[in-house]
């Protein structure tokens, strides 16, 4: 079993930055890629929004339009860790941020499909106040 542990959440003001981390542990880690999703206040689990993803082999990255240009995903393979650098944060970025890993993905067009991800972290709260 693979465990994902997020860290780095917190409360910031509009325009500030935060960096989230997600470390994978457990059995030897083999994954197609890792992603960040977020669940805004009042939203159900099924309404988790795709934020960004990165492939484990190669450096293909994917971003939602709402964060493109402000957020950056990166990885450290020896540490089995993925990072989310969030700049110019806005109140609408307030959410619980979840890290997820997917072992196999045959079509990158589905990278934003939460239901396809095999492992999830417990989430970390990000609050942006105006």
mmCIF file of C-alpha atoms in Angstrom:
data_model
loop_
_atom_site.group_PDB
_atom_site.id
_atom_site.type_symbol
_atom_site.label_atom_id
_atom_site.label_comp_id
_atom_site.label_asym_id
_atom_site.label_seq_id
_atom_site.Cartn_x
_atom_site.Cartn_y
_atom_site.Cartn_z
ATOM 1 C CA UNK A 1 0.000 0.000 0.000
ATOM 2 C CA UNK A 2 1.152 3.524 -0.747
ATOM 3 C CA UNK A 3 0.636 6.368 1.703
ATOM 4 C CA UNK A 4 0.616 9.996 0.633
ATOM 5 C CA UNK A 5 1.265 12.682 3.198
ATOM 6 C CA UNK A 6 0.695 16.349 2.434
ATOM 7 C CA UNK A 7 2.179 19.277 4.318
ATOM 8 C CA UNK A 8 2.615 23.015 3.935
ATOM 9 C CA UNK A 9 -0.915 24.325 4.106
ATOM 10 C CA UNK A 10 -1.831 27.416 6.061
ATOM 11 C CA UNK A 11 -3.522 30.799 6.079
ATOM 12 C CA UNK A 12 -2.227 33.646 3.928
ATOM 13 C CA UNK A 13 -3.321 36.972 2.513
ATOM 14 C CA UNK A 14 -4.268 37.611 -1.094
ATOM 15 C CA UNK A 15 -1.184 37.787 -3.296
ATOM 16 C CA UNK A 16 1.010 35.729 -1.001
ATOM 17 C CA UNK A 17 2.581 32.357 -1.694
ATOM 18 C CA UNK A 18 2.589 28.861 -0.235
ATOM 19 C CA UNK A 19 4.354 25.650 -1.099
ATOM 20 C CA UNK A 20 2.715 22.296 -0.517
ATOM 21 C CA UNK A 21 4.580 19.004 -0.347
ATOM 22 C CA UNK A 22 3.381 15.455 -0.784
ATOM 23 C CA UNK A 23 5.597 12.551 0.185
ATOM 24 C CA UNK A 24 4.857 8.988 -0.886
ATOM 25 C CA UNK A 25 5.798 6.109 1.367
ATOM 26 C CA UNK A 26 5.055 2.450 1.778
ATOM 27 C CA UNK A 27 5.772 -0.226 -0.789
ATOM 28 C CA UNK A 28 8.149 0.578 -3.670
ATOM 29 C CA UNK A 29 6.605 3.470 -5.483
ATOM 30 C CA UNK A 30 5.696 3.054 -9.131
ATOM 31 C CA UNK A 31 3.382 5.577 -10.613
ATOM 32 C CA UNK A 32 2.394 7.143 -13.909
ATOM 33 C CA UNK A 33 2.040 10.480 -12.217
ATOM 34 C CA UNK A 34 0.939 12.538 -9.277
ATOM 35 C CA UNK A 35 -1.564 15.327 -9.045
ATOM 36 C CA UNK A 36 -3.099 17.932 -6.826
ATOM 37 C CA UNK A 37 -6.825 18.321 -6.468
ATOM 38 C CA UNK A 38 -8.735 20.695 -4.236
ATOM 39 C CA UNK A 39 -12.085 20.664 -2.513
ATOM 40 C CA UNK A 40 -13.582 24.070 -1.860
ATOM 41 C CA UNK A 41 -15.718 24.791 1.218
ATOM 42 C CA UNK A 42 -19.190 23.360 0.896
ATOM 43 C CA UNK A 43 -18.251 21.079 -1.997
ATOM 44 C CA UNK A 44 -18.613 17.329 -1.879
ATOM 45 C CA UNK A 45 -15.791 14.848 -2.431
ATOM 46 C CA UNK A 46 -17.149 14.142 -5.914
ATOM 47 C CA UNK A 47 -16.697 17.817 -6.730
ATOM 48 C CA UNK A 48 -12.971 17.888 -6.131
ATOM 49 C CA UNK A 49 -11.343 20.130 -8.708
ATOM 50 C CA UNK A 50 -8.271 19.152 -10.645
ATOM 51 C CA UNK A 51 -5.426 21.599 -10.082
ATOM 52 C CA UNK A 52 -2.296 20.170 -11.673
ATOM 53 C CA UNK A 53 -0.434 16.942 -12.425
ATOM 54 C CA UNK A 54 3.032 15.774 -13.363
ATOM 55 C CA UNK A 55 4.239 12.531 -14.893
ATOM 56 C CA UNK A 56 6.793 10.544 -12.962
ATOM 57 C CA UNK A 57 8.747 9.616 -16.084
ATOM 58 C CA UNK A 58 9.539 12.653 -18.136
ATOM 59 C CA UNK A 59 8.314 16.067 -17.164
ATOM 60 C CA UNK A 60 4.882 16.386 -18.645
ATOM 61 C CA UNK A 61 2.798 18.801 -16.611
ATOM 62 C CA UNK A 62 -0.862 19.711 -16.749
ATOM 63 C CA UNK A 63 -2.641 22.695 -15.195
ATOM 64 C CA UNK A 64 -6.199 23.839 -14.830
ATOM 65 C CA UNK A 65 -6.942 27.190 -16.412
ATOM 66 C CA UNK A 66 -7.707 28.674 -13.012
ATOM 67 C CA UNK A 67 -4.144 28.205 -11.749
ATOM 68 C CA UNK A 68 -2.084 28.326 -14.928
ATOM 69 C CA UNK A 69 0.658 30.913 -14.595
ATOM 70 C CA UNK A 70 0.339 31.084 -10.805
ATOM 71 C CA UNK A 71 0.950 27.503 -9.629
ATOM 72 C CA UNK A 72 3.895 25.260 -10.431
ATOM 73 C CA UNK A 73 4.138 21.517 -9.849
ATOM 74 C CA UNK A 74 7.504 19.808 -9.485
ATOM 75 C CA UNK A 75 8.922 16.552 -8.209
ATOM 76 C CA UNK A 76 11.891 15.012 -6.452
ATOM 77 C CA UNK A 77 12.070 11.388 -7.533
ATOM 78 C CA UNK A 78 14.681 10.158 -4.975
ATOM 79 C CA UNK A 79 12.454 11.549 -2.232
ATOM 80 C CA UNK A 80 9.207 10.313 -3.829
ATOM 81 C CA UNK A 81 7.876 13.813 -3.281
ATOM 82 C CA UNK A 82 5.849 16.215 -5.361
ATOM 83 C CA UNK A 83 5.555 19.931 -4.661
ATOM 84 C CA UNK A 84 3.010 22.601 -5.450
ATOM 85 C CA UNK A 85 4.328 26.147 -5.496
ATOM 86 C CA UNK A 86 1.377 28.526 -5.293
ATOM 87 C CA UNK A 87 1.967 32.190 -6.063
ATOM 88 C CA UNK A 88 -0.368 35.164 -6.186
ATOM 89 C CA UNK A 89 -2.969 33.329 -4.152
ATOM 90 C CA UNK A 90 -6.578 34.447 -4.343
ATOM 91 C CA UNK A 91 -9.520 33.910 -1.975
ATOM 92 C CA UNK A 92 -11.026 31.518 -4.513
ATOM 93 C CA UNK A 93 -7.997 29.271 -4.011
ATOM 94 C CA UNK A 94 -9.247 28.523 -0.496
ATOM 95 C CA UNK A 95 -9.766 24.771 -0.248
ATOM 96 C CA UNK A 96 -8.468 21.528 1.134
ATOM 97 C CA UNK A 97 -5.698 20.431 -1.191
ATOM 98 C CA UNK A 98 -5.271 16.723 -1.834
ATOM 99 C CA UNK A 99 -2.338 14.913 -3.332
ATOM 100 C CA UNK A 100 -3.121 11.882 -5.482
ATOM 101 C CA UNK A 101 -1.169 9.243 -7.366
ATOM 102 C CA UNK A 102 -2.181 7.189 -10.370
ATOM 103 C CA UNK A 103 -0.387 3.987 -11.316
ATOM 104 C CA UNK A 104 -1.534 3.631 -14.905
ATOM 105 C CA UNK A 105 -3.054 6.144 -17.299
ATOM 106 C CA UNK A 106 -3.532 5.104 -20.910
ATOM 107 C CA UNK A 107 -4.715 8.454 -22.167
ATOM 108 C CA UNK A 108 -3.384 11.731 -20.791
ATOM 109 C CA UNK A 109 -6.676 13.350 -21.747
ATOM 110 C CA UNK A 110 -8.057 11.845 -18.522
ATOM 111 C CA UNK A 111 -5.355 13.148 -16.215
ATOM 112 C CA UNK A 112 -7.884 15.426 -14.520
ATOM 113 C CA UNK A 113 -10.285 12.588 -13.708
ATOM 114 C CA UNK A 114 -10.206 12.160 -9.950
ATOM 115 C CA UNK A 115 -11.910 8.786 -10.098
ATOM 116 C CA UNK A 116 -8.927 7.253 -11.866
ATOM 117 C CA UNK A 117 -6.442 7.989 -9.097
ATOM 118 C CA UNK A 118 -5.376 5.078 -6.926
ATOM 119 C CA UNK A 119 -4.034 6.780 -3.823
ATOM 120 C CA UNK A 120 -4.965 9.923 -1.952
ATOM 121 C CA UNK A 121 -3.505 11.917 0.889
ATOM 122 C CA UNK A 122 -5.477 13.188 3.835
ATOM 123 C CA UNK A 123 -5.513 16.765 2.576
ATOM 124 C CA UNK A 124 -4.083 20.045 3.793
ATOM 125 C CA UNK A 125 -6.050 23.248 4.303
ATOM 126 C CA UNK A 126 -5.188 26.395 2.391
ATOM 127 C CA UNK A 127 -7.023 29.562 3.375
ATOM 128 C CA UNK A 128 -6.587 32.827 1.491
ATOM 129 C CA UNK A 129 -8.121 35.946 2.961
ATOM 130 C CA UNK A 130 -8.668 39.247 1.225
#
